[in-house]
């Protein structure tokens, strides 16, 4: 029943084969979507090669550079999508960053520069991308982003990223309210802790995973592919009545009091 054949999907945030974005891309491809992927460019072209090589098995039609702190590059990314596809049906936003110094220590010592950077990359970028994607979704579409429990509860060694995720989740609601009139749905997934390149910057991530395994109703954490399955559902017509929501994919951990 879950069929994305003919849908054009852009997946951002793939860094390696442990990325949640990679799990989502795999499941979108499995459901029949035509993929485009982005990478964060670097001086030596290492990211481009890594993402190109990894995603080759999914046969993406577009592999594009996309640094959301460079507005001209962001626009050129979506110009390339318009030139190739003329439209966009699915946008998957898996972008987040905070400096290590901003993830530990006293939260009151968060620097202005660190706060601004974390909010710009992790939250404002969804607004940016939605704005340039909007004209390409004139016939409807789905926008999806990734959050975490730290956006609604205090999590050790998460600090400013929790503020960024809280902002991101409100972005989902405001964008859903704006874009609903053109049949564009905007949702988020709050995934349980997964060992990824991004999560490795969070101190004690393995302890967090073990705690979830002991506490969650399912007695385990989740996988990238399980998040990918939920993402594929939310981006499909089976979820046509769902927008403005943040869906927890965390083995039920978020329901537990102790």
XYZ file of C-alpha atoms in Angstrom:
258
model
C 0.000 0.000 0.000
C 2.888 2.349 0.664
C 3.831 3.468 -2.839
C 5.886 6.560 -3.659
C 6.400 5.712 -7.315
C 6.724 8.904 -9.325
C 7.419 11.080 -6.280
C 10.484 13.325 -6.326
C 12.219 13.430 -2.928
C 15.169 15.461 -1.673
C 16.985 14.070 1.376
C 19.424 16.319 3.220
C 21.857 15.481 5.996
C 23.416 12.190 4.883
C 26.918 11.993 6.365
C 27.607 8.242 6.414
C 25.835 4.888 6.641
C 24.880 5.515 10.269
C 22.988 8.714 9.508
C 19.269 8.714 10.193
C 18.957 10.535 6.860
C 20.516 7.480 5.218
C 17.888 5.216 6.777
C 15.164 7.527 5.495
C 16.672 7.678 2.000
C 16.827 3.876 1.838
C 13.175 3.473 2.754
C 11.975 6.223 0.414
C 13.857 4.509 -2.390
C 12.391 1.137 -1.419
C 8.902 2.662 -1.681
C 9.644 3.827 -5.229
C 10.572 7.500 -4.778
C 13.061 9.150 -7.129
C 15.806 10.613 -4.967
C 18.014 13.633 -4.820
C 20.535 13.993 -1.987
C 22.673 16.803 -0.680
C 26.042 17.019 1.021
C 27.860 19.680 3.017
C 30.730 20.765 0.754
C 34.304 20.937 2.036
C 37.553 22.171 0.505
C 38.824 18.708 -0.412
C 35.591 17.294 -1.797
C 35.576 14.449 0.702
C 31.913 14.860 1.652
C 30.830 14.871 -1.976
C 32.700 11.623 -2.672
C 31.445 9.943 0.495
C 27.790 10.811 -0.127
C 28.046 10.034 -3.844
C 29.609 6.624 -3.213
C 27.206 5.732 -0.397
C 24.049 6.780 -2.224
C 25.005 5.147 -5.529
C 22.975 2.061 -4.641
C 19.868 4.253 -4.469
C 20.504 5.695 -7.939
C 19.863 9.355 -7.028
C 19.202 11.649 -9.961
C 20.711 14.614 -8.114
C 23.700 14.878 -5.763
C 23.952 18.528 -4.789
C 26.049 20.714 -2.479
C 23.995 22.483 0.161
C 25.388 24.647 2.935
C 22.378 26.320 4.550
C 24.599 29.116 5.852
C 25.207 30.109 2.224
C 21.910 31.475 0.884
C 23.174 31.668 -2.681
C 24.168 27.998 -2.621
C 20.856 27.002 -1.065
C 18.994 28.785 -3.831
C 21.184 27.204 -6.524
C 20.446 23.775 -5.029
C 16.724 24.281 -5.493
C 17.243 25.900 -8.889
C 18.931 22.659 -9.945
C 15.957 20.678 -8.617
C 13.551 22.843 -10.603
C 15.641 22.462 -13.754
C 15.839 18.676 -13.424
C 12.431 17.809 -12.023
C 10.275 20.936 -12.388
C 8.731 20.107 -9.016
C 9.432 18.618 -5.590
C 7.087 16.260 -3.757
C 9.071 15.423 -0.625
C 11.654 17.398 1.347
C 13.485 15.665 4.211
C 15.344 18.041 6.520
C 17.947 16.230 8.641
C 20.247 19.116 9.526
C 21.523 20.058 12.979
C 24.737 21.366 14.510
C 26.044 22.827 17.740
C 29.630 23.271 18.859
C 30.887 20.801 21.460
C 31.480 23.636 23.917
C 27.764 24.470 23.762
C 26.650 20.913 24.579
C 28.235 20.577 28.007
C 28.850 22.609 31.131
C 26.557 25.245 32.592
C 23.767 26.149 30.194
C 23.923 29.759 31.420
C 27.402 29.976 29.887
C 26.114 29.375 26.359
C 27.862 31.865 24.099
C 25.946 34.243 21.875
C 27.826 32.949 18.815
C 27.198 29.314 19.744
C 23.501 29.938 20.384
C 23.097 31.764 17.088
C 24.924 29.088 15.110
C 22.933 26.219 16.625
C 19.586 27.917 16.004
C 20.529 29.000 12.492
C 21.651 25.582 11.263
C 19.314 23.373 13.278
C 16.057 25.361 13.207
C 16.118 28.364 10.875
C 17.316 26.166 8.011
C 13.929 24.429 7.936
C 12.279 27.810 7.355
C 14.815 28.631 4.627
C 14.342 25.328 2.845
C 10.569 25.453 3.084
C 10.567 28.916 1.525
C 12.561 27.847 -1.539
C 10.728 24.510 -1.778
C 7.272 26.087 -1.603
C 7.108 27.183 -5.279
C 8.127 23.660 -6.338
C 5.277 22.116 -4.323
C 2.429 23.923 -6.055
C 0.598 20.602 -6.464
C 1.112 19.589 -2.839
C 3.863 17.787 -1.021
C 5.375 16.734 2.260
C 8.113 18.298 4.375
C 9.665 16.273 7.182
C 12.255 17.112 9.831
C 13.993 15.307 12.691
C 13.718 16.268 16.337
C 14.595 14.691 19.685
C 13.143 14.478 23.190
C 15.666 17.108 24.306
C 13.428 19.693 22.677
C 10.746 19.210 25.336
C 12.699 17.798 28.308
C 16.079 18.503 29.860
C 18.662 15.992 28.613
C 22.226 15.940 29.999
C 24.874 17.255 27.603
C 22.272 18.529 25.146
C 21.974 22.146 26.285
C 21.579 24.591 23.389
C 20.561 21.815 20.997
C 17.458 21.326 23.128
C 16.544 24.955 22.497
C 17.156 24.462 18.788
C 14.904 21.386 18.694
C 12.165 23.229 20.598
C 12.321 25.980 17.975
C 12.344 23.385 15.205
C 9.164 21.770 16.525
C 7.375 25.135 16.593
C 8.617 25.748 13.050
C 6.795 22.551 12.058
C 3.524 23.931 13.411
C 3.796 27.400 11.894
C 4.900 26.043 8.516
C 2.077 23.500 8.560
C -0.404 26.306 9.192
C 0.998 28.363 6.306
C 1.475 25.638 3.721
C -1.660 23.599 4.361
C -3.701 25.707 1.955
C -1.575 24.418 -0.947
C -1.790 20.840 0.343
C 1.767 20.752 1.684
C 2.044 18.822 4.926
C 4.812 19.521 7.455
C 5.682 17.023 10.171
C 8.537 15.968 12.403
C 9.855 12.739 13.869
C 11.298 12.708 17.369
C 13.607 9.715 17.196
C 15.077 7.810 20.099
C 18.844 8.044 20.621
C 20.810 6.345 17.846
C 24.563 6.163 17.561
C 25.344 8.474 14.651
C 28.098 10.910 13.711
C 25.983 13.767 15.072
C 25.063 12.041 18.340
C 28.704 11.187 19.031
C 29.163 14.846 19.965
C 26.703 14.401 22.848
C 28.556 13.299 25.963
C 27.365 9.988 27.403
C 25.416 8.960 24.292
C 26.052 5.265 24.949
C 24.765 5.638 28.507
C 21.652 7.308 27.092
C 21.106 4.440 24.671
C 21.525 1.847 27.428
C 19.079 3.763 29.637
C 16.476 3.720 26.860
C 17.047 -0.003 26.379
C 16.324 -0.568 30.065
C 13.397 1.852 30.410
C 11.460 1.948 27.128
C 8.405 -0.325 26.870
C 9.998 -2.196 23.943
C 13.248 -2.618 25.943
C 15.397 -1.382 23.083
C 16.174 1.718 21.147
C 15.241 2.212 17.498
C 17.145 1.826 14.244
C 17.698 4.173 11.348
C 15.449 2.004 9.191
C 12.602 2.157 11.723
C 12.782 5.942 11.608
C 12.945 5.612 7.813
C 9.757 3.553 7.804
C 7.895 6.175 9.828
C 9.271 8.936 7.620
C 8.159 7.131 4.467
C 4.656 6.750 5.893
C 4.456 10.442 6.827
C 5.614 11.417 3.340
C 3.084 9.145 1.640
C -0.578 9.587 0.777
C -1.406 7.183 3.611
C -0.677 10.120 5.944
C -2.681 12.622 3.895
C -4.587 13.846 6.957
C -1.521 14.363 9.174
C 0.263 17.707 9.409
C 1.848 19.878 12.076
C 2.691 16.823 14.182
C 5.837 15.559 15.863
C 5.653 11.761 15.927
C 7.747 9.880 18.482
C 9.684 6.904 17.139
C 11.501 5.931 20.312
C 10.309 2.478 21.434
C 7.864 4.300 23.707
C 10.531 5.829 25.945
C 8.860 9.272 25.955
C 5.754 7.948 27.735
C 7.642 6.723 30.780
C 7.763 8.696 34.020
C 10.538 6.676 35.625
